[in-house]
Structure formats: structure tokens, C-alpha cells
């Protein structure tokens, strides 16, 4: 059995930290960073240059404990969900492209029925989330958390299909991990989300 891979034309660029900064800016109308219910703020290392060193720094994210904790605004929860959804969609596109050029035994992996079925399942579940009314996706107690957990599952399914290539520096694994960690901090159960 021979495994070959031709690099896709474009990769999923690691961009989550800067996209997260944009989510903060949109949610606060440019007035600062949104603290999590625990009082922590997660943003790019550029936005939080004074944050202590931590394990996420090497991925471009910083974590700082703010003095004041507050409920995650519903607008920011929606921004996080939209950001994660877009990331999963780009990862799905990347997976289709990558598996279309990756061959095993002279056959593209995308040509295999089980791979097609798994990709179709991910695409269908992602589309279900995208067309779900906002009040079910991000409004109401626990809705952002449930949506976040579904997106985490979709991302993990795609990473399994991509194999080791999903975890390369220019692959989607890093950004999916950052989206998961950020959602876990801001959207975890038991926290309140305000409509602000």
C-alpha cells in the first residue's frame, strides 16, 4: 500500500487569534475585550501584550485574569459561535480538497464511499446548525454551549478524516483547538448570557 499526498492549493491559515480580536471588537463596538464569566479574557497576544506567559501563547492567544467577572454578552456568544462555524466550514472545504488529492493504492481517498459518507454527514450536520434559528442556536440558557459542543464534534470528525495533516502548522487543528478552548471558557454551562 502506497500513501501519497499532493499539497492542496490553499490551506486553512492559522488565523483564530485575530478573528477572535475582531469578535471582541464587534461585540463591544470597539470598547475593549469581553471578560468570561470566570473573569478571564482570551484574545490574541497582540491585544493582550501584558498577559502572563501561558500554554496558548505559542498559538497566538493570551489569557489574562481581569478583576471583574461578568456574564458573557449574548452578542459575544453569537460572535464566538459564528467564528467557530466559519472555521468548521473552512475545515470541511480543506478536507474535501485534501482528500481529493491524497491517494492510497492509486485511489483518491475522496473516491472511497466511507470517506464520502463521513464528509456528507459532517456537511449535513453543519448545514443544520447554520439554518437553525438564532434563538435555538445561541439564545436561551445552555443554547450557546450545546451549539459549541456540536461544532467541537464536527471539527474533531474532520480532523480524524484528515489524519496527521490536520495537525500540521498550516493545518486546521490548531485553530479548531483554540476555538474549543475559547468556547469552553466563555460558553461553559452554568454561566449566564446577557442580551447586551
Short mmCIF file of N, CA and C in Angstrom, two decimals:
data_model
loop_
_atom_site.label_atom_id
_atom_site.label_comp_id
_atom_site.label_asym_id
_atom_site.label_seq_id
_atom_site.Cartn_x
_atom_site.Cartn_y
_atom_site.Cartn_z
N UNK A 1 0.85 -1.17 0.00
CA UNK A 1 0.00 0.00 0.00
C UNK A 1 0.90 1.23 0.00
N UNK A 2 0.61 2.15 -0.91
CA UNK A 2 1.39 3.38 -1.04
C UNK A 2 0.53 4.56 -0.66
N UNK A 3 1.05 5.40 0.22
CA UNK A 3 0.36 6.62 0.60
C UNK A 3 1.06 7.79 -0.06
N UNK A 4 0.32 8.59 -0.80
CA UNK A 4 0.88 9.80 -1.39
C UNK A 4 -0.05 10.96 -1.11
N UNK A 5 0.52 12.12 -1.11
CA UNK A 5 -0.28 13.32 -0.88
C UNK A 5 0.31 14.46 -1.67
N UNK A 6 -0.52 15.15 -2.40
CA UNK A 6 -0.13 16.37 -3.09
C UNK A 6 -0.74 17.51 -2.32
N UNK A 7 0.07 18.53 -1.99
CA UNK A 7 -0.49 19.60 -1.17
C UNK A 7 -1.63 20.33 -1.89
N UNK A 8 -2.72 20.62 -1.19
CA UNK A 8 -3.80 21.41 -1.78
C UNK A 8 -3.31 22.80 -2.15
N UNK A 9 -4.03 23.47 -3.02
CA UNK A 9 -3.66 24.81 -3.49
C UNK A 9 -3.63 25.82 -2.34
N UNK A 10 -4.56 25.76 -1.45
CA UNK A 10 -4.56 26.67 -0.31
C UNK A 10 -4.86 25.88 0.96
N UNK A 11 -4.34 26.35 2.03
CA UNK A 11 -4.52 25.68 3.31
C UNK A 11 -5.38 26.56 4.22
N UNK A 12 -5.83 25.96 5.29
CA UNK A 12 -6.54 26.72 6.31
C UNK A 12 -5.48 27.46 7.12
N UNK A 13 -5.41 28.75 6.94
CA UNK A 13 -4.37 29.54 7.60
C UNK A 13 -4.71 29.73 9.07
N UNK A 14 -3.72 29.59 9.95
CA UNK A 14 -3.96 29.86 11.37
C UNK A 14 -4.33 31.32 11.57
N UNK A 15 -5.55 31.60 11.89
CA UNK A 15 -6.00 32.98 11.99
C UNK A 15 -6.93 33.21 13.17
N UNK A 16 -7.17 32.20 13.95
CA UNK A 16 -8.17 32.31 15.01
C UNK A 16 -7.90 33.46 15.98
N UNK A 17 -6.66 33.68 16.45
CA UNK A 17 -6.45 34.77 17.41
C UNK A 17 -6.91 36.14 16.90
N UNK A 18 -6.63 36.44 15.64
CA UNK A 18 -7.01 37.75 15.11
C UNK A 18 -8.51 37.82 14.82
N UNK A 19 -9.10 36.69 14.41
CA UNK A 19 -10.54 36.65 14.23
C UNK A 19 -11.25 36.83 15.57
N UNK A 20 -10.68 36.27 16.64
CA UNK A 20 -11.25 36.44 17.98
C UNK A 20 -11.19 37.91 18.40
N UNK A 21 -10.08 38.58 18.09
CA UNK A 21 -10.00 40.01 18.38
C UNK A 21 -11.12 40.77 17.68
N UNK A 22 -11.40 40.39 16.43
CA UNK A 22 -12.50 41.02 15.70
C UNK A 22 -13.84 40.78 16.36
N UNK A 23 -14.03 39.58 16.90
CA UNK A 23 -15.28 39.26 17.60
C UNK A 23 -15.43 40.14 18.85
N UNK A 24 -14.33 40.34 19.58
CA UNK A 24 -14.36 41.24 20.75
C UNK A 24 -14.77 42.64 20.30
N UNK A 25 -14.15 43.10 19.22
CA UNK A 25 -14.40 44.46 18.75
C UNK A 25 -15.86 44.64 18.32
N UNK A 26 -16.39 43.68 17.58
CA UNK A 26 -17.78 43.79 17.13
C UNK A 26 -18.76 43.71 18.31
N UNK A 27 -18.48 42.85 19.27
CA UNK A 27 -19.39 42.67 20.41
C UNK A 27 -19.40 43.87 21.35
N UNK A 28 -18.29 44.61 21.40
CA UNK A 28 -18.21 45.75 22.32
C UNK A 28 -18.24 47.08 21.59
N UNK A 29 -18.46 47.06 20.28
CA UNK A 29 -18.43 48.27 19.46
C UNK A 29 -17.09 49.00 19.65
N UNK A 30 -16.01 48.21 19.73
CA UNK A 30 -14.67 48.78 19.82
C UNK A 30 -14.28 49.30 21.19
N UNK A 31 -15.05 48.95 22.23
CA UNK A 31 -14.77 49.49 23.57
C UNK A 31 -13.91 48.57 24.43
N UNK A 32 -13.35 47.53 23.89
CA UNK A 32 -12.48 46.69 24.71
C UNK A 32 -12.70 45.22 24.49
N UNK A 33 -12.26 44.44 25.47
CA UNK A 33 -12.33 42.99 25.40
C UNK A 33 -13.39 42.48 26.36
N UNK A 34 -14.04 41.41 25.98
CA UNK A 34 -15.13 40.84 26.77
C UNK A 34 -14.56 39.84 27.78
N UNK A 35 -14.82 40.04 29.08
CA UNK A 35 -14.37 39.05 30.06
C UNK A 35 -15.34 37.86 30.10
N UNK A 36 -14.80 36.71 30.39
CA UNK A 36 -15.61 35.50 30.56
C UNK A 36 -16.28 35.54 31.93
N UNK A 37 -17.26 34.69 32.16
CA UNK A 37 -17.91 34.65 33.48
C UNK A 37 -16.92 34.36 34.62
N UNK A 38 -15.79 33.76 34.30
CA UNK A 38 -14.77 33.49 35.32
C UNK A 38 -13.88 34.70 35.57
N UNK A 39 -14.03 35.75 34.76
CA UNK A 39 -13.19 36.92 34.88
C UNK A 39 -11.97 36.89 33.98
N UNK A 40 -11.78 35.80 33.25
CA UNK A 40 -10.65 35.70 32.33
C UNK A 40 -11.00 36.34 30.99
N UNK A 41 -9.99 36.87 30.34
CA UNK A 41 -10.14 37.40 28.98
C UNK A 41 -9.19 36.61 28.10
N UNK A 42 -9.69 36.15 26.96
CA UNK A 42 -8.86 35.46 25.97
C UNK A 42 -8.89 36.31 24.71
N UNK A 43 -7.70 36.62 24.19
CA UNK A 43 -7.56 37.40 22.96
C UNK A 43 -6.18 37.09 22.39
N UNK A 44 -5.86 37.72 21.27
CA UNK A 44 -4.54 37.49 20.67
C UNK A 44 -3.45 38.04 21.58
N UNK A 45 -2.25 37.56 21.40
CA UNK A 45 -1.11 38.08 22.17
C UNK A 45 -0.86 39.54 21.81
N UNK A 46 -1.30 39.96 20.63
CA UNK A 46 -1.18 41.36 20.23
C UNK A 46 -2.13 42.23 21.05
N UNK A 47 -3.35 41.74 21.25
CA UNK A 47 -4.35 42.50 22.02
C UNK A 47 -4.07 42.48 23.52
N UNK A 48 -3.37 41.44 23.99
CA UNK A 48 -3.05 41.31 25.42
C UNK A 48 -1.54 41.17 25.61
N UNK A 49 -0.77 42.20 25.26
CA UNK A 49 0.69 42.07 25.35
C UNK A 49 1.20 41.94 26.79
N UNK A 50 0.40 42.39 27.77
CA UNK A 50 0.82 42.34 29.17
C UNK A 50 0.36 41.08 29.89
N UNK A 51 -0.29 40.17 29.17
CA UNK A 51 -0.77 38.92 29.79
C UNK A 51 0.41 38.03 30.15
N UNK A 52 0.29 37.27 31.23
CA UNK A 52 1.38 36.36 31.60
C UNK A 52 1.55 35.26 30.55
N UNK A 53 2.77 34.73 30.48
CA UNK A 53 3.02 33.62 29.56
C UNK A 53 2.15 32.44 29.96
N UNK A 54 1.67 31.74 28.95
CA UNK A 54 0.83 30.57 29.20
C UNK A 54 0.91 29.61 28.04
N UNK A 55 0.27 28.46 28.16
CA UNK A 55 0.38 27.43 27.13
C UNK A 55 -0.21 27.82 25.78
N UNK A 56 -1.12 28.79 25.75
CA UNK A 56 -1.73 29.18 24.47
C UNK A 56 -0.93 30.24 23.73
N UNK A 57 0.08 30.82 24.39
CA UNK A 57 0.88 31.87 23.75
C UNK A 57 1.53 31.41 22.45
N UNK A 58 1.98 30.18 22.42
CA UNK A 58 2.66 29.70 21.21
C UNK A 58 1.70 29.58 20.04
N UNK A 59 0.39 29.59 20.31
CA UNK A 59 -0.62 29.56 19.25
C UNK A 59 -1.17 30.96 18.95
N UNK A 60 -0.61 31.97 19.61
CA UNK A 60 -1.04 33.34 19.35
C UNK A 60 -2.14 33.86 20.25
N UNK A 61 -2.55 33.07 21.25
CA UNK A 61 -3.59 33.51 22.19
C UNK A 61 -2.99 33.78 23.56
N UNK A 62 -3.56 34.76 24.23
CA UNK A 62 -3.15 35.09 25.59
C UNK A 62 -4.37 35.05 26.49
N UNK A 63 -4.13 34.77 27.75
CA UNK A 63 -5.20 34.73 28.76
C UNK A 63 -4.79 35.63 29.91
N UNK A 64 -5.71 36.50 30.30
CA UNK A 64 -5.45 37.40 31.42
C UNK A 64 -6.66 37.35 32.34
N UNK A 65 -6.40 37.34 33.62
CA UNK A 65 -7.48 37.39 34.62
C UNK A 65 -7.81 38.86 34.86
N UNK A 66 -9.04 39.25 34.55
CA UNK A 66 -9.48 40.61 34.83
C UNK A 66 -10.06 40.66 36.23
N UNK A 67 -10.07 41.83 36.81
CA UNK A 67 -10.57 41.98 38.17
C UNK A 67 -12.06 41.71 38.25
N UNK A 68 -12.77 41.96 37.17
CA UNK A 68 -14.22 41.91 37.21
C UNK A 68 -14.75 40.81 36.29
N UNK A 69 -15.52 39.91 36.84
CA UNK A 69 -16.17 38.89 36.02
C UNK A 69 -17.58 39.36 35.69
N UNK A 70 -18.06 38.93 34.55
CA UNK A 70 -19.43 39.28 34.18
C UNK A 70 -19.98 38.20 33.27
N UNK A 71 -21.27 38.23 33.08
CA UNK A 71 -21.89 37.27 32.17
C UNK A 71 -21.42 37.55 30.75
N UNK A 72 -21.26 36.50 29.97
CA UNK A 72 -20.88 36.67 28.58
C UNK A 72 -22.05 37.29 27.84
N UNK A 73 -21.84 38.45 27.20
CA UNK A 73 -22.94 39.05 26.45
C UNK A 73 -23.41 38.12 25.34
N UNK A 74 -24.72 38.09 25.12
CA UNK A 74 -25.28 37.26 24.07
C UNK A 74 -24.68 37.58 22.71
N UNK A 75 -24.38 38.84 22.48
CA UNK A 75 -23.78 39.25 21.21
C UNK A 75 -22.41 38.61 21.04
N UNK A 76 -21.62 38.54 22.10
CA UNK A 76 -20.30 37.92 22.01
C UNK A 76 -20.42 36.41 21.87
N UNK A 77 -21.37 35.81 22.57
CA UNK A 77 -21.60 34.36 22.41
C UNK A 77 -21.93 34.05 20.96
N UNK A 78 -22.78 34.88 20.34
CA UNK A 78 -23.13 34.69 18.93
C UNK A 78 -21.91 34.86 18.04
N UNK A 79 -21.05 35.82 18.35
CA UNK A 79 -19.82 36.02 17.58
C UNK A 79 -18.92 34.79 17.66
N UNK A 80 -18.78 34.22 18.87
CA UNK A 80 -17.95 33.02 19.03
C UNK A 80 -18.51 31.85 18.24
N UNK A 81 -19.83 31.68 18.27
CA UNK A 81 -20.46 30.59 17.53
C UNK A 81 -20.28 30.80 16.03
N UNK A 82 -20.47 32.03 15.55
CA UNK A 82 -20.29 32.32 14.12
C UNK A 82 -18.85 32.08 13.69
N UNK A 83 -17.91 32.48 14.53
CA UNK A 83 -16.49 32.29 14.23
C UNK A 83 -16.15 30.80 14.15
N UNK A 84 -16.64 30.04 15.10
CA UNK A 84 -16.39 28.59 15.13
C UNK A 84 -17.06 27.91 13.93
N UNK A 85 -18.27 28.34 13.59
CA UNK A 85 -18.98 27.77 12.44
C UNK A 85 -18.20 28.01 11.16
N UNK A 86 -17.70 29.22 10.97
CA UNK A 86 -16.92 29.54 9.77
C UNK A 86 -15.64 28.71 9.72
N UNK A 87 -15.02 28.50 10.87
CA UNK A 87 -13.80 27.69 10.93
C UNK A 87 -14.09 26.24 10.55
N UNK A 88 -15.17 25.68 11.05
CA UNK A 88 -15.53 24.30 10.69
C UNK A 88 -15.86 24.21 9.20
N UNK A 89 -16.55 25.21 8.67
CA UNK A 89 -16.86 25.21 7.23
C UNK A 89 -15.58 25.24 6.40
N UNK A 90 -14.62 26.10 6.77
CA UNK A 90 -13.34 26.14 6.04
C UNK A 90 -12.59 24.83 6.18
N UNK A 91 -12.67 24.21 7.34
CA UNK A 91 -12.00 22.92 7.55
C UNK A 91 -12.65 21.84 6.69
N UNK A 92 -13.95 21.87 6.55
CA UNK A 92 -14.64 20.92 5.67
C UNK A 92 -14.17 21.10 4.23
N UNK A 93 -14.09 22.34 3.77
CA UNK A 93 -13.61 22.61 2.41
C UNK A 93 -12.17 22.12 2.25
N UNK A 94 -11.35 22.37 3.25
CA UNK A 94 -9.96 21.90 3.24
C UNK A 94 -9.91 20.38 3.17
N UNK A 95 -10.75 19.72 3.95
CA UNK A 95 -10.76 18.25 3.97
C UNK A 95 -11.15 17.68 2.61
N UNK A 96 -12.17 18.25 1.98
CA UNK A 96 -12.59 17.78 0.66
C UNK A 96 -11.44 17.93 -0.34
N UNK A 97 -10.79 19.08 -0.30
CA UNK A 97 -9.67 19.32 -1.22
C UNK A 97 -8.51 18.38 -0.92
N UNK A 98 -8.16 18.26 0.34
CA UNK A 98 -7.02 17.42 0.73
C UNK A 98 -7.28 15.95 0.40
N UNK A 99 -8.45 15.46 0.74
CA UNK A 99 -8.76 14.05 0.50
C UNK A 99 -8.95 13.75 -0.99
N UNK A 100 -9.20 14.79 -1.77
CA UNK A 100 -9.30 14.61 -3.22
C UNK A 100 -7.97 14.36 -3.89
N UNK A 101 -6.88 14.81 -3.27
CA UNK A 101 -5.55 14.60 -3.86
C UNK A 101 -4.73 13.56 -3.12
N UNK A 102 -5.15 13.18 -1.95
CA UNK A 102 -4.43 12.16 -1.18
C UNK A 102 -4.84 10.78 -1.69
N UNK A 103 -3.86 9.97 -2.03
CA UNK A 103 -4.17 8.66 -2.60
C UNK A 103 -3.65 7.54 -1.73
N UNK A 104 -4.37 6.44 -1.78
CA UNK A 104 -3.96 5.19 -1.14
C UNK A 104 -4.16 4.11 -2.19
N UNK A 105 -3.09 3.43 -2.54
CA UNK A 105 -3.18 2.37 -3.54
C UNK A 105 -3.65 2.88 -4.89
N UNK A 106 -3.29 4.10 -5.24
CA UNK A 106 -3.65 4.67 -6.53
C UNK A 106 -5.04 5.26 -6.61
N UNK A 107 -5.78 5.26 -5.51
CA UNK A 107 -7.14 5.80 -5.50
C UNK A 107 -7.21 6.97 -4.52
N UNK A 108 -7.82 8.07 -4.96
CA UNK A 108 -8.01 9.22 -4.07
C UNK A 108 -8.91 8.81 -2.91
N UNK A 109 -8.54 9.25 -1.72
CA UNK A 109 -9.36 8.93 -0.54
C UNK A 109 -10.78 9.47 -0.68
N UNK A 110 -10.93 10.59 -1.38
CA UNK A 110 -12.26 11.16 -1.57
C UNK A 110 -13.14 10.26 -2.42
N UNK A 111 -12.54 9.39 -3.19
CA UNK A 111 -13.31 8.46 -4.01
C UNK A 111 -13.84 7.26 -3.24
N UNK A 112 -13.45 7.13 -2.00
CA UNK A 112 -13.90 5.99 -1.18
C UNK A 112 -15.25 6.31 -0.54
N UNK A 113 -16.12 5.34 -0.61
CA UNK A 113 -17.50 5.53 -0.17
C UNK A 113 -17.62 5.92 1.30
N UNK A 114 -16.85 5.30 2.17
CA UNK A 114 -16.95 5.62 3.60
C UNK A 114 -16.47 7.04 3.89
N UNK A 115 -15.44 7.48 3.18
CA UNK A 115 -14.95 8.85 3.36
C UNK A 115 -16.02 9.83 2.88
N UNK A 116 -16.61 9.55 1.73
CA UNK A 116 -17.68 10.41 1.21
C UNK A 116 -18.85 10.48 2.19
N UNK A 117 -19.21 9.35 2.77
CA UNK A 117 -20.32 9.32 3.72
C UNK A 117 -20.01 10.14 4.96
N UNK A 118 -18.78 10.05 5.46
CA UNK A 118 -18.41 10.82 6.65
C UNK A 118 -18.41 12.32 6.34
N UNK A 119 -17.88 12.70 5.18
CA UNK A 119 -17.88 14.11 4.80
C UNK A 119 -19.31 14.62 4.61
N UNK A 120 -20.15 13.81 4.00
CA UNK A 120 -21.55 14.21 3.80
C UNK A 120 -22.25 14.39 5.14
N UNK A 121 -21.97 13.51 6.09
CA UNK A 121 -22.57 13.62 7.41
C UNK A 121 -22.15 14.92 8.10
N UNK A 122 -20.86 15.25 8.03
CA UNK A 122 -20.38 16.49 8.63
C UNK A 122 -21.03 17.68 7.94
N UNK A 123 -21.07 17.66 6.60
CA UNK A 123 -21.67 18.78 5.86
C UNK A 123 -23.14 18.96 6.23
N UNK A 124 -23.86 17.87 6.37
CA UNK A 124 -25.28 17.94 6.73
C UNK A 124 -25.47 18.50 8.13
N UNK A 125 -24.69 18.01 9.09
CA UNK A 125 -24.82 18.50 10.47
C UNK A 125 -24.42 19.97 10.58
N UNK A 126 -23.41 20.38 9.80
CA UNK A 126 -23.00 21.78 9.80
C UNK A 126 -24.11 22.64 9.20
N UNK A 127 -24.70 22.19 8.12
CA UNK A 127 -25.79 22.95 7.49
C UNK A 127 -26.98 23.07 8.43
N UNK A 128 -27.28 22.01 9.16
CA UNK A 128 -28.37 22.07 10.14
C UNK A 128 -28.13 23.18 11.16
N UNK A 129 -26.89 23.31 11.62
CA UNK A 129 -26.56 24.37 12.57
C UNK A 129 -26.69 25.75 11.93
N UNK A 130 -26.26 25.85 10.68
CA UNK A 130 -26.28 27.15 10.00
C UNK A 130 -27.70 27.66 9.76
N UNK A 131 -28.63 26.77 9.49
CA UNK A 131 -30.00 27.21 9.20
C UNK A 131 -30.89 27.22 10.44
N UNK A 132 -30.38 26.75 11.54
CA UNK A 132 -31.15 26.76 12.79
C UNK A 132 -31.42 28.21 13.19
N UNK A 133 -32.64 28.53 13.60
CA UNK A 133 -32.94 29.90 14.04
C UNK A 133 -32.00 30.31 15.17
N UNK A 134 -31.61 31.58 15.15
CA UNK A 134 -30.65 32.10 16.13
C UNK A 134 -31.10 31.85 17.56
N UNK A 135 -32.40 31.94 17.81
CA UNK A 135 -32.86 31.74 19.19
C UNK A 135 -32.61 30.32 19.69
N UNK A 136 -32.54 29.37 18.79
CA UNK A 136 -32.21 27.99 19.20
C UNK A 136 -30.71 27.77 19.24
N UNK A 137 -29.98 28.50 18.40
CA UNK A 137 -28.54 28.29 18.28
C UNK A 137 -27.77 29.00 19.40
N UNK A 138 -28.15 30.24 19.72
CA UNK A 138 -27.36 31.00 20.69
C UNK A 138 -28.17 31.67 21.78
N UNK A 139 -29.47 31.72 21.67
CA UNK A 139 -30.26 32.39 22.70
C UNK A 139 -30.83 31.36 23.67
N UNK A 140 -30.99 31.76 24.88
CA UNK A 140 -31.55 30.86 25.88
C UNK A 140 -30.47 30.14 26.65
N UNK A 141 -30.83 29.76 27.83
CA UNK A 141 -29.88 29.12 28.74
C UNK A 141 -29.35 27.81 28.14
N UNK A 142 -28.06 27.70 28.02
CA UNK A 142 -27.42 26.48 27.54
C UNK A 142 -27.33 26.36 26.04
N UNK A 143 -28.04 27.18 25.28
CA UNK A 143 -28.01 27.05 23.82
C UNK A 143 -26.62 27.29 23.23
N UNK A 144 -25.90 28.34 23.64
CA UNK A 144 -24.55 28.52 23.07
C UNK A 144 -23.63 27.34 23.38
N UNK A 145 -23.75 26.79 24.58
CA UNK A 145 -22.91 25.65 24.95
C UNK A 145 -23.22 24.43 24.08
N UNK A 146 -24.50 24.14 23.90
CA UNK A 146 -24.88 23.00 23.07
C UNK A 146 -24.38 23.17 21.63
N UNK A 147 -24.53 24.37 21.09
CA UNK A 147 -24.06 24.63 19.73
C UNK A 147 -22.54 24.49 19.66
N UNK A 148 -21.87 25.04 20.65
CA UNK A 148 -20.40 24.93 20.71
C UNK A 148 -19.96 23.47 20.73
N UNK A 149 -20.60 22.66 21.55
CA UNK A 149 -20.22 21.24 21.65
C UNK A 149 -20.47 20.52 20.32
N UNK A 150 -21.53 20.86 19.61
CA UNK A 150 -21.77 20.27 18.29
C UNK A 150 -20.66 20.65 17.32
N UNK A 151 -20.26 21.92 17.34
CA UNK A 151 -19.18 22.37 16.46
C UNK A 151 -17.86 21.69 16.80
N UNK A 152 -17.60 21.50 18.09
CA UNK A 152 -16.39 20.78 18.50
C UNK A 152 -16.41 19.37 17.93
N UNK A 153 -17.55 18.70 18.03
CA UNK A 153 -17.67 17.35 17.48
C UNK A 153 -17.44 17.30 15.98
N UNK A 154 -17.99 18.27 15.26
CA UNK A 154 -17.79 18.32 13.81
C UNK A 154 -16.32 18.53 13.47
N UNK A 155 -15.67 19.44 14.19
CA UNK A 155 -14.25 19.68 13.95
C UNK A 155 -13.42 18.44 14.21
N UNK A 156 -13.73 17.74 15.28
CA UNK A 156 -12.98 16.52 15.60
C UNK A 156 -13.20 15.44 14.56
N UNK A 157 -14.44 15.33 14.05
CA UNK A 157 -14.70 14.36 12.98
C UNK A 157 -13.85 14.67 11.75
N UNK A 158 -13.75 15.95 11.41
CA UNK A 158 -12.95 16.34 10.24
C UNK A 158 -11.46 16.07 10.48
N UNK A 159 -10.99 16.33 11.68
CA UNK A 159 -9.57 16.07 11.97
C UNK A 159 -9.25 14.59 11.88
N UNK A 160 -10.18 13.74 12.29
CA UNK A 160 -9.95 12.29 12.14
C UNK A 160 -9.82 11.92 10.67
N UNK A 161 -10.65 12.53 9.82
CA UNK A 161 -10.56 12.25 8.39
C UNK A 161 -9.25 12.76 7.79
N UNK A 162 -8.77 13.88 8.28
CA UNK A 162 -7.53 14.45 7.76
C UNK A 162 -6.30 13.72 8.26
N UNK A 163 -6.43 13.00 9.35
CA UNK A 163 -5.27 12.31 9.91
C UNK A 163 -4.25 13.32 10.41
N UNK A 164 -3.00 12.95 10.35
CA UNK A 164 -1.92 13.79 10.87
C UNK A 164 -1.81 15.14 10.19
N UNK A 165 -2.24 15.24 8.93
CA UNK A 165 -2.10 16.52 8.21
C UNK A 165 -2.95 17.62 8.83
N UNK A 166 -3.99 17.26 9.54
CA UNK A 166 -4.83 18.26 10.18
C UNK A 166 -4.13 18.96 11.33
N UNK A 167 -3.07 18.37 11.83
CA UNK A 167 -2.36 18.93 12.97
C UNK A 167 -1.06 19.62 12.59
N UNK A 168 -0.77 19.71 11.29
CA UNK A 168 0.42 20.42 10.84
C UNK A 168 0.25 21.91 11.12
N UNK A 169 1.36 22.64 11.13
CA UNK A 169 1.34 24.06 11.43
C UNK A 169 0.35 24.80 10.53
N UNK A 170 0.31 24.43 9.25
CA UNK A 170 -0.59 25.11 8.34
C UNK A 170 -1.92 24.37 8.17
N UNK A 171 -2.19 23.43 9.04
CA UNK A 171 -3.46 22.70 9.01
C UNK A 171 -4.47 23.33 9.95
N UNK A 172 -5.68 22.81 9.97
CA UNK A 172 -6.76 23.41 10.76
C UNK A 172 -6.80 23.02 12.23
N UNK A 173 -6.03 22.03 12.65
CA UNK A 173 -6.13 21.52 14.02
C UNK A 173 -5.88 22.56 15.09
N UNK A 174 -4.90 23.41 14.89
CA UNK A 174 -4.57 24.43 15.88
C UNK A 174 -5.71 25.40 16.12
N UNK A 175 -6.28 25.91 15.03
CA UNK A 175 -7.38 26.86 15.18
C UNK A 175 -8.62 26.20 15.77
N UNK A 176 -8.89 24.95 15.38
CA UNK A 176 -10.03 24.25 15.97
C UNK A 176 -9.84 24.08 17.48
N UNK A 177 -8.61 23.78 17.88
CA UNK A 177 -8.31 23.65 19.31
C UNK A 177 -8.54 24.98 20.04
N UNK A 178 -8.08 26.07 19.45
CA UNK A 178 -8.26 27.38 20.07
C UNK A 178 -9.74 27.75 20.18
N UNK A 179 -10.51 27.43 19.15
CA UNK A 179 -11.95 27.71 19.19
C UNK A 179 -12.62 26.88 20.29
N UNK A 180 -12.17 25.65 20.46
CA UNK A 180 -12.72 24.80 21.51
C UNK A 180 -12.40 25.36 22.89
N UNK A 181 -11.14 25.72 23.12
CA UNK A 181 -10.74 26.26 24.42
C UNK A 181 -11.49 27.56 24.72
N UNK A 182 -11.55 28.44 23.74
CA UNK A 182 -12.23 29.73 23.94
C UNK A 182 -13.71 29.52 24.27
N UNK A 183 -14.37 28.65 23.53
CA UNK A 183 -15.77 28.35 23.81
C UNK A 183 -15.96 27.72 25.18
N UNK A 184 -15.03 26.87 25.58
CA UNK A 184 -15.12 26.24 26.90
C UNK A 184 -15.06 27.29 28.01
N UNK A 185 -14.26 28.32 27.82
CA UNK A 185 -14.12 29.36 28.84
C UNK A 185 -15.33 30.30 28.84
N UNK A 186 -15.76 30.73 27.67
CA UNK A 186 -16.83 31.73 27.59
C UNK A 186 -18.24 31.15 27.61
N UNK A 187 -18.42 29.93 27.14
CA UNK A 187 -19.77 29.40 26.94
C UNK A 187 -20.12 28.22 27.82
N UNK A 188 -19.27 27.86 28.77
CA UNK A 188 -19.50 26.64 29.55
C UNK A 188 -20.82 26.70 30.30
N UNK A 189 -21.39 25.54 30.60
CA UNK A 189 -22.70 25.51 31.26
C UNK A 189 -22.63 26.15 32.65
N UNK A 190 -23.77 26.64 33.05
CA UNK A 190 -23.84 27.27 34.37
C UNK A 190 -23.53 28.75 34.34
N UNK A 191 -23.15 29.27 33.16
CA UNK A 191 -22.91 30.70 33.06
C UNK A 191 -24.12 31.37 32.44
N UNK A 192 -24.30 32.58 32.78
CA UNK A 192 -25.42 33.35 32.23
C UNK A 192 -24.93 34.12 31.02
N UNK A 193 -25.80 34.28 30.05
CA UNK A 193 -25.51 35.10 28.88
C UNK A 193 -26.53 36.23 28.86
N UNK A 194 -26.04 37.44 28.73
CA UNK A 194 -26.94 38.59 28.68
C UNK A 194 -27.23 38.94 27.24
N UNK A 195 -28.27 39.71 27.02
CA UNK A 195 -28.63 40.11 25.66
C UNK A 195 -27.82 41.29 25.17
N UNK A 196 -27.00 41.86 26.01
CA UNK A 196 -26.22 43.04 25.62
C UNK A 196 -25.26 42.74 24.51
#
